[in-house]
mmCIF file of C-alpha atoms in Angstrom:
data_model
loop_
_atom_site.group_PDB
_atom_site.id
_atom_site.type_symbol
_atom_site.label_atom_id
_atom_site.label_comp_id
_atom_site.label_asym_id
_atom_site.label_seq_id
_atom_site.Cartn_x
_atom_site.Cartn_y
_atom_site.Cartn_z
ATOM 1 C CA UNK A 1 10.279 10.679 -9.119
ATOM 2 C CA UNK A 2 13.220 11.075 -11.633
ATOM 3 C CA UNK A 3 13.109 13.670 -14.458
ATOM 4 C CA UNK A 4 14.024 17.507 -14.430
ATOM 5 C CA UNK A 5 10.538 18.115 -12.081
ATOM 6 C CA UNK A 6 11.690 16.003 -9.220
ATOM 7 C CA UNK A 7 9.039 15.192 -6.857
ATOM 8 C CA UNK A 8 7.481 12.499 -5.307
ATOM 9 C CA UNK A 9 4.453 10.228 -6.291
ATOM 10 C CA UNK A 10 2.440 9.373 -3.642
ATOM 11 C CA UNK A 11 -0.483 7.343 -4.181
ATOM 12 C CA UNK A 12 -2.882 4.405 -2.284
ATOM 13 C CA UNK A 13 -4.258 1.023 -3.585
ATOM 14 C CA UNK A 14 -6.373 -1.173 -2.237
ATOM 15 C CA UNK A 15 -7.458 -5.053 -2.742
ATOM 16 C CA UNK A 16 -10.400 -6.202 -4.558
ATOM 17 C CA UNK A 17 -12.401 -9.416 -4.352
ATOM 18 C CA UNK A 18 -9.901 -11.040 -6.860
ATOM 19 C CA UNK A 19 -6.714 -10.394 -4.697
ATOM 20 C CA UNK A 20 -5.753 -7.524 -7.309
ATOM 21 C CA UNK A 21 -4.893 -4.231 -6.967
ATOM 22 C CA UNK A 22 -7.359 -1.513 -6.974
ATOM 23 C CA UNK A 23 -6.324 2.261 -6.804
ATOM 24 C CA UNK A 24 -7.554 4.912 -4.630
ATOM 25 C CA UNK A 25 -6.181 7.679 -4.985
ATOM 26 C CA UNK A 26 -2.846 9.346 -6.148
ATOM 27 C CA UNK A 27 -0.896 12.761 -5.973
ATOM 28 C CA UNK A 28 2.408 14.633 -7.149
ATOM 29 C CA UNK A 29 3.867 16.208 -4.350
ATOM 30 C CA UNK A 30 7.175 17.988 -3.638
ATOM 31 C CA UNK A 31 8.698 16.094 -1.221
ATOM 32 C CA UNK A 32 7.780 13.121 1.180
ATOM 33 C CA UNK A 33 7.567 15.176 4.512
ATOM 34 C CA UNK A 34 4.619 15.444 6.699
ATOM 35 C CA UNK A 35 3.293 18.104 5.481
ATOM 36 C CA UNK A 36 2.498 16.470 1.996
ATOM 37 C CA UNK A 37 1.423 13.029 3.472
ATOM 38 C CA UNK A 38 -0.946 14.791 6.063
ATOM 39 C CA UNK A 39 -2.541 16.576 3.112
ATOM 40 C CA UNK A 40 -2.814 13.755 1.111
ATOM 41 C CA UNK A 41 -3.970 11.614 3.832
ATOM 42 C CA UNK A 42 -6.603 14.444 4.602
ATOM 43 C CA UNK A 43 -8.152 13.956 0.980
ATOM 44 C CA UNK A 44 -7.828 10.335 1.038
ATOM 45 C CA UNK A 45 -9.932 10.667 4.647
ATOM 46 C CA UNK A 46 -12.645 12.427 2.467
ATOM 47 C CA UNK A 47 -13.377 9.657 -0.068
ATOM 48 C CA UNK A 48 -13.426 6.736 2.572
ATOM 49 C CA UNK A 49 -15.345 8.791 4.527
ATOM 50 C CA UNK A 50 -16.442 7.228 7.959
ATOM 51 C CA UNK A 51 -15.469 3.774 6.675
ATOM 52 C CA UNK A 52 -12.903 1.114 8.374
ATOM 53 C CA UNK A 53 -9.274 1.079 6.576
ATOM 54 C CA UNK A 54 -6.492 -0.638 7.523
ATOM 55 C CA UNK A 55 -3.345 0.891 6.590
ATOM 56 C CA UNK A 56 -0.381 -0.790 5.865
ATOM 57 C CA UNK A 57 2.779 1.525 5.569
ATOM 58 C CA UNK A 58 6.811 1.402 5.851
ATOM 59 C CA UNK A 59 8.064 2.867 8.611
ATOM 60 C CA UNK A 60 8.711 6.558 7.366
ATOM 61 C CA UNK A 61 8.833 9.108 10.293
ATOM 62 C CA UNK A 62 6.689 11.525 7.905
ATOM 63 C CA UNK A 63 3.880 8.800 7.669
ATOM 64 C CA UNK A 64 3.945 7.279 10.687
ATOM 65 C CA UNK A 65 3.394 10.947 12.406
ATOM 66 C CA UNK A 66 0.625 12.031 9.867
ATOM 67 C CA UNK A 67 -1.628 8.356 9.597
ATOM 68 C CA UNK A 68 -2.582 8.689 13.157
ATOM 69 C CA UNK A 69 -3.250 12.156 13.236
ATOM 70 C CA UNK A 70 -6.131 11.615 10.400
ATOM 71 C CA UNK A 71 -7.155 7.602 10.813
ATOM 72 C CA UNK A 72 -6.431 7.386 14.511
ATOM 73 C CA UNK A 73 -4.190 4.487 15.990
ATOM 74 C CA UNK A 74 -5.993 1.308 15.471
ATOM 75 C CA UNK A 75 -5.947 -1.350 12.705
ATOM 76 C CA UNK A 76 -2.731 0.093 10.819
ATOM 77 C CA UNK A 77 0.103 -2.998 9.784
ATOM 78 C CA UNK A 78 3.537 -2.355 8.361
ATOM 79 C CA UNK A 79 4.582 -3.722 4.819
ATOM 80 C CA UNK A 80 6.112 -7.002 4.930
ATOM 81 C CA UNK A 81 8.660 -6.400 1.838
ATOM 82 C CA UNK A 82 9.726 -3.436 3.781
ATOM 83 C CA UNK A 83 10.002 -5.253 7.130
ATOM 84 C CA UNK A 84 12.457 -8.198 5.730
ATOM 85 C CA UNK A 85 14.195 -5.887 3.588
ATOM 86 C CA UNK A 86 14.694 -4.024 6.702
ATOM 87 C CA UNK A 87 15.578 -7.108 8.711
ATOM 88 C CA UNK A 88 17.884 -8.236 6.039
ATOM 89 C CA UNK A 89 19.661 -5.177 6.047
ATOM 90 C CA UNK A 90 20.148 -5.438 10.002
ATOM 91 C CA UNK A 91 21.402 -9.253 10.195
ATOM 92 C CA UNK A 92 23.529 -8.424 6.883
ATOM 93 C CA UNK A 93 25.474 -4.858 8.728
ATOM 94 C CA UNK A 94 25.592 -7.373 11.975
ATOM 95 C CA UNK A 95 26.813 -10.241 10.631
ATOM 96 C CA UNK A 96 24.375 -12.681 12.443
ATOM 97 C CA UNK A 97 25.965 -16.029 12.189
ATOM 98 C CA UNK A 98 26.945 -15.253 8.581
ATOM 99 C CA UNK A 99 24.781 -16.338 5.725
ATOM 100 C CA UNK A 100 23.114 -18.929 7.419
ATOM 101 C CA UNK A 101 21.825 -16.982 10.305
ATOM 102 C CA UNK A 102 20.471 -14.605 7.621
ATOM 103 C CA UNK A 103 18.341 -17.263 6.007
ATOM 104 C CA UNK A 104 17.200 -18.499 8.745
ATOM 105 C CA UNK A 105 15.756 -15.371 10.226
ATOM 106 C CA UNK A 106 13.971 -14.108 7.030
ATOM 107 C CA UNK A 107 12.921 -18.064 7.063
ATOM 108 C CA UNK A 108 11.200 -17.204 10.422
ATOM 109 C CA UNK A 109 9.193 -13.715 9.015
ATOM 110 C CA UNK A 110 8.310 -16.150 6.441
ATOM 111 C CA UNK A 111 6.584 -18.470 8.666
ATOM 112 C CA UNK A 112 4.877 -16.293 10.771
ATOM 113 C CA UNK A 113 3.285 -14.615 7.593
ATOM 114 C CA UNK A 114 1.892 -17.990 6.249
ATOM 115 C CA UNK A 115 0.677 -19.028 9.634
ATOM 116 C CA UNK A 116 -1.511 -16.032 9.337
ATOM 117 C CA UNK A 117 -2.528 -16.332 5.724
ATOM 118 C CA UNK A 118 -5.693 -17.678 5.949
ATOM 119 C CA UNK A 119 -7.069 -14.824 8.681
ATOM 120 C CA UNK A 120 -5.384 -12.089 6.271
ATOM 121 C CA UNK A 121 -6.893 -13.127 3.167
ATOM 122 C CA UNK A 122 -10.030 -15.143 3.728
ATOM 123 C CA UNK A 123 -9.177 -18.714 2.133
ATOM 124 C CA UNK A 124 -7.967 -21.527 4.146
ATOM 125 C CA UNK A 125 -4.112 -22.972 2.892
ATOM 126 C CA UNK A 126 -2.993 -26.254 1.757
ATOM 127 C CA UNK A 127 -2.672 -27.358 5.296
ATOM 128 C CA UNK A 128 -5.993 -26.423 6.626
ATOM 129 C CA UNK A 129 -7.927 -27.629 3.538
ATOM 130 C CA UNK A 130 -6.618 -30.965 4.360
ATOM 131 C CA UNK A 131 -7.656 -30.817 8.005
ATOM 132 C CA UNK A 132 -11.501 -29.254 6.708
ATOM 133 C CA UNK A 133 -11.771 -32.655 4.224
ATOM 134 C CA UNK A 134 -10.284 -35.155 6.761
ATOM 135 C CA UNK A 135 -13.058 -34.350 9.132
ATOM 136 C CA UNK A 136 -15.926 -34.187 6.714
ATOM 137 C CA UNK A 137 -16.404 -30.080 6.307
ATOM 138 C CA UNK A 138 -16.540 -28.186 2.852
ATOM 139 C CA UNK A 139 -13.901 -26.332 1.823
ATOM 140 C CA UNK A 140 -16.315 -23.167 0.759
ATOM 141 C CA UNK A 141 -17.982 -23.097 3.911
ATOM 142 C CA UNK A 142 -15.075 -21.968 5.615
ATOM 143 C CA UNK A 143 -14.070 -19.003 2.933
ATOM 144 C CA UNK A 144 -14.609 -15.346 3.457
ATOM 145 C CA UNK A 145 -18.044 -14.537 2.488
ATOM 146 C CA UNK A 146 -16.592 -11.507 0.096
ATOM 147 C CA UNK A 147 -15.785 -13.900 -2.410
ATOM 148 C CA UNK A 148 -18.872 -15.574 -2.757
ATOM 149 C CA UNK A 149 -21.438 -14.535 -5.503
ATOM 150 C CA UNK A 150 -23.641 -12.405 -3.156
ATOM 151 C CA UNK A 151 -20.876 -9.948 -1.809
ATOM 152 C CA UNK A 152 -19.543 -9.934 -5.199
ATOM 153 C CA UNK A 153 -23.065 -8.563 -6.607
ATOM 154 C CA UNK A 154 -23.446 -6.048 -4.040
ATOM 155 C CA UNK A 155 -19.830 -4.384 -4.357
ATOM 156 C CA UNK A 156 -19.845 -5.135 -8.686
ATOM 157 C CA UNK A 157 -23.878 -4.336 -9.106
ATOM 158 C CA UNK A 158 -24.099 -0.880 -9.360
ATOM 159 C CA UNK A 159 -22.211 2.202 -10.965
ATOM 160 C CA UNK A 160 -18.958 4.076 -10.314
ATOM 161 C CA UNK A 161 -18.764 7.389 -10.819
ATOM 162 C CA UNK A 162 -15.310 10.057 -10.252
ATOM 163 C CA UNK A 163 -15.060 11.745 -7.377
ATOM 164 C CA UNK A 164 -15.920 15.866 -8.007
ATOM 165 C CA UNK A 165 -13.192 17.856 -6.449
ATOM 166 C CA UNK A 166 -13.668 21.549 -5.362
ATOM 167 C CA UNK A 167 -10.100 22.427 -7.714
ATOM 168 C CA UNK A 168 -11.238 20.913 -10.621
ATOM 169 C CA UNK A 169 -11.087 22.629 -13.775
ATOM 170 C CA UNK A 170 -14.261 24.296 -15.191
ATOM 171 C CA UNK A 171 -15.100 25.555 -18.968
ATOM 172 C CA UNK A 172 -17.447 28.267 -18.564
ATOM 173 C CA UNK A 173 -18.528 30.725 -21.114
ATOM 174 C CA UNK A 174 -16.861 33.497 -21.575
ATOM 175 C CA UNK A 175 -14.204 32.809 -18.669
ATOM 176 C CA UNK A 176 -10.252 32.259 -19.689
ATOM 177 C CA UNK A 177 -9.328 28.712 -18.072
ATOM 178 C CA UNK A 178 -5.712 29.327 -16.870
ATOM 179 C CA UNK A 179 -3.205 26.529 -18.059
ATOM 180 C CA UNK A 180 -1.157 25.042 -15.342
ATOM 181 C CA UNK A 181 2.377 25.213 -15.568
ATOM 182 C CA UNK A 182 5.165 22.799 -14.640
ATOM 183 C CA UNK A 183 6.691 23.533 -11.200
ATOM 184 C CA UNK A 184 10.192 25.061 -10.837
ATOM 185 C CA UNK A 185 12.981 23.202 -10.714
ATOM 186 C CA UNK A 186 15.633 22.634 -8.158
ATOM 187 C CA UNK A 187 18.802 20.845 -8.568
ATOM 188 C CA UNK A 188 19.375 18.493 -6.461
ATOM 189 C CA UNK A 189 22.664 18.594 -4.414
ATOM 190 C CA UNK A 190 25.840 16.469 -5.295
ATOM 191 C CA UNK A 191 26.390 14.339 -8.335
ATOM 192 C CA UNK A 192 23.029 12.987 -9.988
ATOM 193 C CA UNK A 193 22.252 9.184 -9.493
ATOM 194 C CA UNK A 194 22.654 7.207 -12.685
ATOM 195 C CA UNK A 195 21.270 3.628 -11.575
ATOM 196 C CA UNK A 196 18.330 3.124 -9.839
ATOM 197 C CA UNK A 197 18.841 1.288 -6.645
ATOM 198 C CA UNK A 198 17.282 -2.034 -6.852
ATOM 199 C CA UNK A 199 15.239 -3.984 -4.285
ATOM 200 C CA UNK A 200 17.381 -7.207 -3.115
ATOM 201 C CA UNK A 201 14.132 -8.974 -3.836
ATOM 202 C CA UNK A 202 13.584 -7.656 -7.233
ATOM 203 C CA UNK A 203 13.905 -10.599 -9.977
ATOM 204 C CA UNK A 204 17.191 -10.038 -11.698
#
């Protein structure tokens, strides 16, 4: 986070039934070590409760040492955008067959992501529509039942309510409520950063 406070803004979205981003939870914290993300990750474990997540993550030593420790090992993915940013980084500071190389092995990630597109999100592609008419089938029939009317009912039908917290702060008679006050502030070392550094993917 930029500004005087410094900090870092962690925070955890999820997917809804319209392929839109839904959020979870967020917190300010003071840096991104593992101490913060295991706490965080500790209070996100309390409002999913026993529930199936999958988490998908960069590859941050602080987070991939505190996501196991609270959600155990199984069903966690890493970001794509971080992956071929990654990989582009690698083939650039290598020089893989120049340019061309590059393109064609972020045209490869690229591939195996849409081959998988239809098991990640639930509707069948261009290609696999065609197959499903050619031989007869309906389309629908072969779309994840979470975006049919039923499953949309159930998860849309009834009420949501915020989540009470045991730190939350409480007007009671007769009892002075205490005003937070900003953290203190430490300087970063060396010169500070006036550009942000901008994703290679980011439109220009």
């Amino acid at each position: 986070m930029s500004g005087p406070y410094g900090g870092a803004l962690f925070s955890t979205t999820a997917y809804d039934a319209n392929d839109s981003m839904f959020p979870l939870a967020f917190g300010v914290m003071s840096l991104e070590n593992y101490e913060d993300w295991l706490w965080f990750l500790e209070k996100l474990k309390i409002v999913v409760g026993n529930k199936e997540v999958i988490i998908i993550l960069d590859k941050h030593l602080a987070f991939l040492h505190s996501v196991p420790e609270v959600f155990g090992l199984e069903n966690h993915a890493y970001c794509y955008c971080h992956l071929k940013e990654n990989f582009s980084s690698f083939l650039s500071k290598h020089n893989t067959r120049g340019n061309k190389g590059k393109e064609n092995g972020l045209q490869f990630l690229d591939n195996i992501v849409y081959a998988r597109g239809w098991k990640m999100l639930g509707i069948p592609c261009e290609h696999v529509e065609a197959v499903i008419i050619s031989i007869g089938q309906n389309v629908i029939d072969f779309v994840d039942d979470c975006y049919k009317y039923p499953m949309q009912e159930l998860i849309y039908g009834g009420s949501f309510f915020g989540i009470e917290t045991h730190d939350m702060v409480r007007s009671i008679i007769g009892e002075v409520l205490l005003s937070l006050k900003p953290p203190h502030i430490k300087c970063p070392p060396g010169r500070p950063r006036k550009k942000c550094i901008e994703s290679q993917f980011q439109d220009k």
